[in-house]
C-alpha positions as CSV (number, residue, x, y, z in Angstrom):
1,X,-5.2,54.1,36.8
2,X,-7.9,51.5,37.6
3,X,-8.5,51.0,33.9
4,X,-4.8,50.3,33.3
5,X,-4.8,47.7,36.1
6,X,-7.9,45.9,34.7
7,X,-6.4,45.6,31.2
8,X,-3.1,44.2,32.7
9,X,-5.2,41.7,34.7
10,X,-7.2,40.6,31.6
11,X,-4.0,40.1,29.7
12,X,-2.5,38.1,32.5
13,X,-5.6,35.9,32.8
14,X,-5.7,35.3,29.0
15,X,-2.1,34.4,28.9
16,X,-2.5,32.0,31.9
17,X,-5.5,30.4,30.3
18,X,-3.5,29.9,27.0
19,X,-0.5,28.5,28.9
20,X,-2.8,26.1,30.9
21,X,-4.6,24.9,27.7
22,X,-1.2,24.2,26.0
23,X,0.1,22.3,29.0
24,X,-3.0,20.2,29.4
25,X,-3.5,19.5,25.6
26,X,0.0,18.3,24.9
27,X,0.2,15.4,27.2
28,X,-3.3,14.2,26.0
29,X,-2.1,14.2,22.4
30,X,1.1,12.2,23.3
31,X,-0.9,9.6,25.3
32,X,-3.2,9.1,22.3
33,X,-0.4,8.2,20.0
34,X,0.6,4.6,20.7
35,X,2.8,4.2,17.7
36,X,1.0,0.9,16.7
37,X,-0.2,0.6,13.1
38,X,-3.8,1.5,12.5
39,X,-5.9,-1.4,11.2
40,X,-7.9,-0.8,8.0
41,X,-11.2,-2.7,7.6
42,X,-11.6,-4.5,4.4
43,X,-14.8,-5.8,2.8
44,X,-15.6,-9.4,4.1
45,X,-15.7,-10.7,0.5
46,X,-12.3,-9.4,-0.6
47,X,-10.0,-12.1,-2.1
48,X,-6.4,-12.1,-1.1
49,X,-4.1,-13.3,-3.8
50,X,-0.4,-14.0,-3.2
51,X,1.7,-12.4,-5.9
52,X,4.5,-14.1,-7.8
53,X,8.0,-13.0,-8.5
54,X,8.6,-11.3,-11.7
55,X,11.3,-12.8,-14.0
56,X,13.4,-10.2,-15.6
57,X,14.2,-12.7,-18.5
58,X,10.7,-12.7,-19.7
59,X,8.3,-10.3,-21.3
60,X,8.3,-7.1,-19.0
61,X,5.7,-7.5,-16.4
62,X,4.8,-11.1,-17.2
63,X,3.8,-13.1,-14.2
64,X,5.9,-16.2,-13.5
65,X,6.0,-18.7,-10.6
66,X,8.5,-18.1,-7.8
67,X,11.6,-20.2,-8.6
68,X,12.0,-23.4,-6.7
69,X,14.4,-23.6,-3.7
70,X,16.5,-26.2,-5.5
71,X,17.2,-27.1,-9.1
72,X,17.5,-30.7,-10.4
73,X,21.0,-31.1,-9.2
74,X,20.0,-30.2,-5.6
75,X,21.8,-26.8,-5.7
76,X,20.0,-24.0,-4.0
77,X,18.7,-21.2,-6.3
78,X,18.4,-18.5,-3.8
79,X,20.3,-16.0,-5.9
80,X,17.9,-16.6,-8.8
81,X,14.9,-16.0,-6.5
82,X,16.2,-12.8,-5.3
83,X,17.1,-11.4,-8.8
84,X,13.6,-12.5,-10.0
85,X,11.8,-10.8,-7.1
86,X,13.6,-7.6,-7.6
87,X,12.5,-7.1,-11.2
88,X,10.6,-3.8,-11.3
89,X,7.5,-2.9,-13.3
90,X,8.0,-1.5,-16.8
91,X,7.7,2.2,-16.3
92,X,6.3,2.8,-19.8
93,X,3.2,0.5,-19.4
94,X,2.6,0.5,-15.7
95,X,-0.2,3.0,-14.9
96,X,-1.7,4.6,-11.8
97,X,1.5,4.3,-9.8
98,X,0.7,4.9,-6.1
99,X,2.7,4.6,-3.0
100,X,2.3,4.7,0.8
101,X,4.8,3.9,3.5
102,X,6.2,0.4,2.8
103,X,4.2,-0.2,-0.4
104,X,4.1,0.7,-4.0
105,X,1.7,-0.4,-6.7
106,X,0.7,0.0,-10.3
107,X,-1.4,-1.6,-13.1
108,X,0.0,-2.8,-16.4
109,X,-2.9,-2.8,-18.9
110,X,-1.2,-5.0,-21.4
111,X,-1.8,-8.3,-19.7
112,X,-4.0,-6.9,-16.8
113,X,-1.1,-7.3,-14.3
114,X,-1.1,-5.8,-10.8
115,X,2.4,-4.9,-9.4
116,X,3.0,-4.8,-5.7
117,X,6.4,-3.5,-4.3
118,X,7.5,-3.9,-0.8
119,X,9.8,-0.9,0.2
120,X,10.2,-1.3,4.0
121,X,11.8,-4.0,6.2
122,X,9.0,-4.0,8.9
123,X,7.7,-7.5,9.0
124,X,4.7,-6.6,6.9
125,X,3.9,-7.3,3.2
126,X,3.0,-4.8,0.6
127,X,-0.7,-5.1,-0.6
128,X,-2.4,-3.6,-3.6
129,X,-6.2,-3.7,-3.6
130,X,-8.0,-3.6,-7.0
131,X,-11.5,-2.3,-7.3
132,X,-13.5,-2.1,-10.6
133,X,-16.2,0.3,-11.7
134,X,-18.4,-2.6,-12.9
135,X,-19.1,-4.6,-9.8
136,X,-16.4,-7.3,-9.8
137,X,-15.5,-8.3,-6.3
138,X,-12.4,-6.6,-4.9
139,X,-9.1,-8.4,-4.8
140,X,-5.8,-7.7,-3.0
141,X,-2.4,-8.7,-4.5
142,X,-0.1,-9.3,-1.6
143,X,3.8,-9.3,-2.0
144,X,5.2,-11.8,0.6
145,X,8.6,-11.9,-1.0
146,X,10.3,-9.4,1.3
147,X,11.7,-5.9,1.3
148,X,13.0,-4.3,-2.0
149,X,11.0,-6.8,-4.1
150,X,8.1,-6.7,-6.6
151,X,5.4,-9.3,-7.0
152,X,2.8,-9.6,-9.8
153,X,-0.8,-10.8,-9.9
154,X,-2.0,-11.6,-13.3
155,X,-5.7,-11.0,-13.7
156,X,-8.3,-10.6,-16.4
157,X,-10.5,-7.5,-16.2
158,X,-13.2,-6.3,-18.6
159,X,-11.6,-4.2,-21.4
160,X,-14.2,-1.5,-21.3
161,X,-13.9,-1.2,-17.5
162,X,-11.7,0.8,-15.1
163,X,-9.8,-0.3,-12.1
164,X,-8.7,1.6,-9.0
165,X,-5.7,0.7,-6.8
166,X,-5.4,0.9,-3.1
167,X,-2.0,0.5,-1.6
168,X,-1.5,-0.5,2.0
169,X,0.4,-2.9,4.4
170,X,-0.6,-6.5,5.2
171,X,0.3,-8.7,8.2
172,X,0.1,-12.3,7.1
173,X,0.3,-13.6,10.7
174,X,-3.0,-11.8,11.6
175,X,-4.6,-11.5,8.2
176,X,-5.1,-7.8,8.8
177,X,-4.4,-4.7,6.7
178,X,-2.9,-1.5,8.0
179,X,-2.4,2.2,7.2
180,X,-1.0,4.3,5.8
181,X,-2.8,3.8,2.6
182,X,-3.1,5.6,-0.7
183,X,-5.5,5.4,-3.7
184,X,-5.0,5.8,-7.3
185,X,-7.5,7.4,-9.7
186,X,-9.6,5.3,-12.1
187,X,-7.4,3.5,-14.6
188,X,-8.8,2.3,-17.9
189,X,-8.1,-1.4,-18.3
190,X,-7.4,-0.9,-22.1
191,X,-4.8,1.7,-21.3
192,X,-6.5,4.4,-23.4
193,X,-7.2,7.6,-21.6
């Protein structure tokens, strides 16, 4: 009879310890989650390049300047600007497509164009960092055109090199980058795998 009592007591003690650990652990996890974005440290020498709107009337993926706010008659060209900014990258030539919350990016090998797409209305810009395997300083293409837009940064990379993309969020007011982030694999600049 005593053996039965001891086994019941040990089961009760174990269950109590498990319940106590669950109760004390859960609030600690909830307190640690502030909901604020987590900052990503970037190298000090990274260059930040503001992307341009892509014009759907030109060669797919070609970088063009963002349209002016007014034309020569003084008429606002807001509709033209929105259409240009929404042009998407050509799916058949844009490689290494990668996405994280609020941002998408890819690399167009014909023309060495980096595409940055903003997918969330959250007050931050989409950013696509570009790293090479031959020592060129990292650069970040930032899309400040707003949600549901694509921006391009026209670069010139060494044809026998590779690039790697890092997609994340950028706060232009603070100049800081934030998670979540995602990385592509290495992409040959010449497009030949």
